[in-house]
XYZ file of C-alpha atoms in Angstrom:
303
model
C 7.419 -6.449 -16.526
C 5.993 -5.588 -13.114
C 6.172 -9.144 -11.809
C 2.504 -8.932 -10.810
C -0.341 -11.185 -11.878
C -2.690 -9.555 -14.411
C -5.611 -7.892 -12.657
C -9.067 -9.397 -13.101
C -11.287 -6.790 -14.752
C -14.962 -6.711 -13.894
C -17.739 -4.191 -13.413
C -17.116 -3.050 -9.829
C -19.639 -0.929 -7.911
C -17.894 2.179 -6.608
C -20.341 2.416 -3.711
C -19.444 -1.057 -2.418
C -15.750 -0.219 -2.389
C -16.279 3.111 -0.634
C -18.569 1.817 2.117
C -16.211 -1.068 3.001
C -13.267 1.341 3.201
C -15.211 3.912 5.231
C -16.381 1.284 7.716
C -12.828 -0.022 8.128
C -11.334 3.437 8.649
C -13.980 4.306 11.219
C -13.389 1.083 13.156
C -9.659 1.772 13.170
C -10.252 5.248 14.542
C -8.531 6.860 11.539
C -11.455 9.187 10.896
C -14.939 10.001 12.133
C -17.387 8.569 9.635
C -19.298 11.872 9.625
C -16.179 13.506 8.158
C -16.397 11.342 5.031
C -18.802 12.250 2.242
C -19.527 10.137 -0.822
C -21.427 10.703 -4.054
C -21.383 8.175 -6.852
C -23.998 5.565 -6.053
C -24.857 3.440 -9.087
C -21.497 4.001 -10.800
C -19.429 1.051 -12.004
C -15.796 0.994 -13.090
C -14.075 -1.695 -15.116
C -11.504 -2.662 -12.523
C -10.008 -5.304 -10.288
C -11.973 -5.100 -7.036
C -8.982 -5.695 -4.740
C -6.694 -3.279 -6.563
C -9.383 -0.579 -6.795
C -9.952 -0.887 -3.038
C -6.203 -0.564 -2.426
C -5.892 2.502 -4.691
C -8.941 4.324 -3.356
C -7.891 3.465 0.195
C -4.498 5.088 -0.378
C -6.099 8.259 -1.764
C -8.536 8.525 1.146
C -5.770 7.878 3.672
C -3.661 10.582 2.021
C -6.561 13.042 2.207
C -7.104 12.282 5.904
C -3.406 12.564 6.780
C -2.691 15.835 5.019
C -5.990 17.660 5.273
C -6.632 20.463 7.724
C -7.566 19.096 11.159
C -11.140 17.783 11.267
C -11.732 18.775 7.631
C -14.110 16.643 5.655
C -13.014 14.341 2.864
C -15.271 14.189 -0.176
C -15.168 11.192 -2.510
C -17.061 11.995 -5.693
C -17.573 9.734 -8.693
C -19.016 10.710 -12.062
C -19.067 9.720 -15.704
C -16.605 11.438 -18.001
C -17.119 10.153 -21.535
C -16.359 6.420 -21.535
C -14.550 6.712 -18.217
C -15.367 7.013 -14.541
C -13.647 9.861 -12.734
C -13.241 9.408 -8.971
C -12.186 12.549 -7.112
C -10.929 12.644 -3.524
C -11.104 16.146 -2.039
C -9.820 17.423 1.280
C -9.419 20.774 2.986
C -5.685 20.891 2.495
C -3.596 24.011 2.246
C -1.705 25.245 -0.836
C 0.874 22.935 -2.399
C 4.412 23.965 -3.269
C 4.622 23.645 -7.104
C 8.144 22.233 -6.801
C 6.870 19.470 -4.516
C 3.855 18.610 -6.685
C 6.127 17.187 -9.395
C 7.414 14.553 -6.971
C 4.193 13.476 -5.251
C 4.039 10.094 -6.988
C 7.712 9.206 -6.540
C 8.310 6.217 -4.196
C 9.559 7.127 -0.708
C 9.250 10.844 -1.438
C 8.138 12.991 1.494
C 7.767 16.711 1.304
C 7.351 19.155 4.139
C 3.970 17.710 5.068
C 5.371 14.188 4.976
C 8.173 15.117 7.343
C 5.642 16.549 9.764
C 3.436 13.446 9.637
C 4.918 10.722 11.826
C 4.970 7.184 10.557
C 4.580 7.787 6.816
C 6.741 5.977 4.264
C 6.056 8.151 1.231
C 4.570 5.226 -0.733
C 0.817 5.856 -0.722
C 0.526 7.920 -3.898
C 3.162 5.829 -5.717
C 1.101 2.707 -5.006
C -2.103 4.488 -6.045
C -0.601 5.404 -9.422
C 0.789 1.896 -9.932
C -2.592 0.333 -9.152
C -4.369 2.713 -11.514
C -1.993 1.864 -14.340
C -2.495 -1.865 -13.742
C -6.205 -1.288 -14.409
C -5.607 0.795 -17.574
C -6.351 3.974 -15.686
C -4.485 6.952 -14.297
C -4.074 8.695 -10.955
C -3.129 12.369 -10.805
C -3.284 15.649 -8.907
C -6.384 17.295 -10.370
C -6.579 20.548 -8.508
C -4.979 22.402 -5.645
C -5.688 25.774 -4.187
C -5.659 27.763 -0.976
C -8.666 25.906 0.463
C -8.871 22.461 -1.165
C -6.803 19.708 -2.789
C -8.107 17.024 -5.143
C -6.435 13.815 -6.284
C -8.296 11.908 -8.984
C -8.507 8.401 -10.375
C -9.752 7.801 -13.924
C -10.826 4.273 -14.960
C -12.797 2.744 -17.842
C -16.523 2.774 -17.116
C -18.053 -0.580 -16.223
C -21.062 -2.176 -17.899
C -23.666 -4.108 -15.929
C -26.614 -6.189 -17.044
C -29.159 -4.221 -15.014
C -29.461 -0.832 -13.374
C -29.359 -2.386 -9.918
C -26.026 -2.549 -8.116
C -24.659 -6.048 -7.781
C -24.539 -7.526 -4.297
C -20.925 -7.746 -3.227
C -18.940 -8.798 -0.208
C -17.005 -6.058 1.570
C -14.066 -5.016 -0.558
C -11.020 -7.174 0.197
C -8.874 -4.060 0.017
C -10.420 -2.410 3.059
C -7.576 -1.329 5.372
C -8.208 -3.896 8.112
C -8.970 -6.881 5.847
C -6.427 -9.720 5.936
C -7.191 -10.740 2.338
C -6.118 -7.418 0.836
C -3.629 -7.755 -1.979
C -3.784 -11.570 -2.318
C -3.946 -11.413 -6.080
C -0.990 -9.091 -6.568
C 1.126 -10.870 -3.917
C 0.533 -14.430 -5.111
C 3.731 -16.372 -5.749
C 5.955 -13.960 -3.812
C 8.136 -15.108 -0.913
C 9.056 -13.330 2.315
C 11.880 -14.587 4.549
C 11.763 -13.739 8.263
C 14.754 -13.642 10.626
C 15.616 -12.498 14.124
C 13.678 -12.459 17.359
C 10.799 -14.861 17.830
C 8.490 -12.288 19.395
C 5.004 -10.865 18.979
C 6.139 -8.402 16.306
C 7.555 -11.171 14.127
C 4.457 -13.322 14.630
C 2.230 -10.375 13.779
C 4.165 -9.624 10.581
C 4.128 -13.284 9.541
C 0.379 -13.574 10.127
C -0.362 -10.417 8.125
C 1.740 -11.265 5.096
C 0.536 -14.867 5.044
C -3.025 -13.549 5.071
C -2.213 -11.380 2.054
C -1.247 -14.461 0.044
C 2.551 -14.337 0.339
C 4.686 -17.382 1.031
C 6.306 -16.838 4.451
C 9.498 -18.783 5.247
C 11.449 -19.038 8.494
C 14.981 -17.983 7.545
C 16.518 -19.948 10.417
C 14.782 -23.220 9.508
C 17.032 -25.921 8.025
C 14.737 -26.678 5.021
C 14.661 -22.989 4.103
C 18.445 -22.632 4.276
C 18.911 -25.805 2.210
C 16.498 -24.536 -0.455
C 18.435 -21.263 -0.706
C 21.805 -23.027 -0.955
C 20.462 -25.190 -3.782
C 19.000 -22.195 -5.609
C 15.405 -23.379 -5.207
C 14.324 -20.383 -3.153
C 14.852 -16.703 -3.852
C 12.924 -14.445 -1.443
C 11.480 -11.169 -2.692
C 11.980 -9.540 0.705
C 13.809 -10.410 3.935
C 12.341 -9.128 7.208
C 14.696 -8.941 10.191
C 13.065 -8.415 13.592
C 14.938 -6.824 16.495
C 16.716 -7.798 18.602
C 19.099 -9.580 16.249
C 21.500 -12.247 17.560
C 24.454 -10.826 19.457
C 27.243 -9.812 17.132
C 24.982 -9.697 14.016
C 24.158 -6.306 12.504
C 22.215 -5.089 9.499
C 25.431 -4.513 7.573
C 26.306 -8.178 8.126
C 22.881 -9.292 6.894
C 23.068 -7.106 3.797
C 26.520 -8.500 3.007
C 25.304 -12.089 3.477
C 22.342 -11.494 1.139
C 24.590 -9.964 -1.503
C 26.817 -13.044 -1.394
C 23.920 -15.524 -1.418
C 21.953 -14.068 -4.333
C 22.855 -12.535 -7.654
C 20.006 -10.030 -7.171
C 19.938 -9.562 -3.416
C 16.427 -9.081 -1.950
C 15.617 -5.951 -0.006
C 16.030 -6.086 3.752
C 13.351 -4.654 6.046
C 14.209 -4.083 9.703
C 11.460 -4.049 12.357
C 12.405 -2.434 15.674
C 11.261 0.033 18.321
C 13.655 2.716 17.149
C 15.477 3.375 13.906
C 19.226 2.717 14.049
C 21.684 5.325 12.764
C 21.529 5.607 8.988
C 25.100 4.335 8.659
C 24.088 1.084 10.368
C 21.107 0.452 8.073
C 23.364 -0.303 5.119
C 20.568 0.209 2.609
C 17.959 -1.653 4.655
C 14.475 -0.212 5.076
C 13.096 0.476 8.549
C 9.602 0.109 9.976
C 8.766 0.801 13.612
C 6.838 -1.612 15.815
C 4.099 -2.266 16.716
C 3.323 -2.878 13.062
C 0.746 -0.801 11.232
C -0.805 -3.177 8.651
C -1.423 -0.462 6.056
C 2.223 0.656 6.177
C 3.557 -2.880 5.896
C 1.218 -3.668 3.009
C 2.197 -0.464 1.174
C 5.880 -1.201 1.569
C 5.570 -4.809 0.398
C 3.419 -3.756 -2.578
C 6.132 -1.364 -3.734
C 8.940 -3.923 -3.287
C 7.019 -6.693 -5.070
C 6.527 -4.359 -8.031
C 10.283 -3.901 -8.283
C 11.124 -7.627 -8.309
């Protein structure tokens, strides 16, 4: 069991999803809108709108990150039997065959990942997970000396008329606070450490995504944990921690408090030495919403 709520399948217009994502990426400054090309108007997939937006957003972000500088990204949709095939092309260089086998492994970063600052190695893992939740598949379709293509195959959607349905901007667009509400519902995040802008930012983001955010230092929260009424899915510790308290201490306390200790995520300006992490994950501040969402999505799937 993935621990996620079942996705809500509906006929989703591919064009609506793309345009919301493209607008969001352009506003964020991630890409010039002229460098994105789309073909697939009038196509519908049987999918969950939020999850499809999350998956396609990860594939587009991957194409932008690892394409040749200023290369265009082509998103192309077409019918393939009873399915819709969505291809995301970029002007990437050749791929090491040994690395290609590991692309969809969580936290995996190859040579390109090491050269790209700020990546967690979760984007393609989340894309494949989302595709599978919608009875589809995500895979490397083609790679060569001049172009790389990742593809998403989903069941084709049926609509009552040939006109595209009016739809609100896709909730999965990168900057949208509602992204992921359905798959995060019922999950709890505990926050600890400094009461600063980074903690407030993280709490606001994850609350907006539909997670239950609890203050780990609050008396009601601590009482609920002692009585076994609260088991967080993730604990976020924000630097600076109280004097004399380290990540190893927090990991040890979590292991003692819970039979299945939740993962610990540490937010700070700089990563501590690996020996001091004690198995905790690290994310630099200021927070990048897409990175935090990707990380939480992966952890929630494991709980």
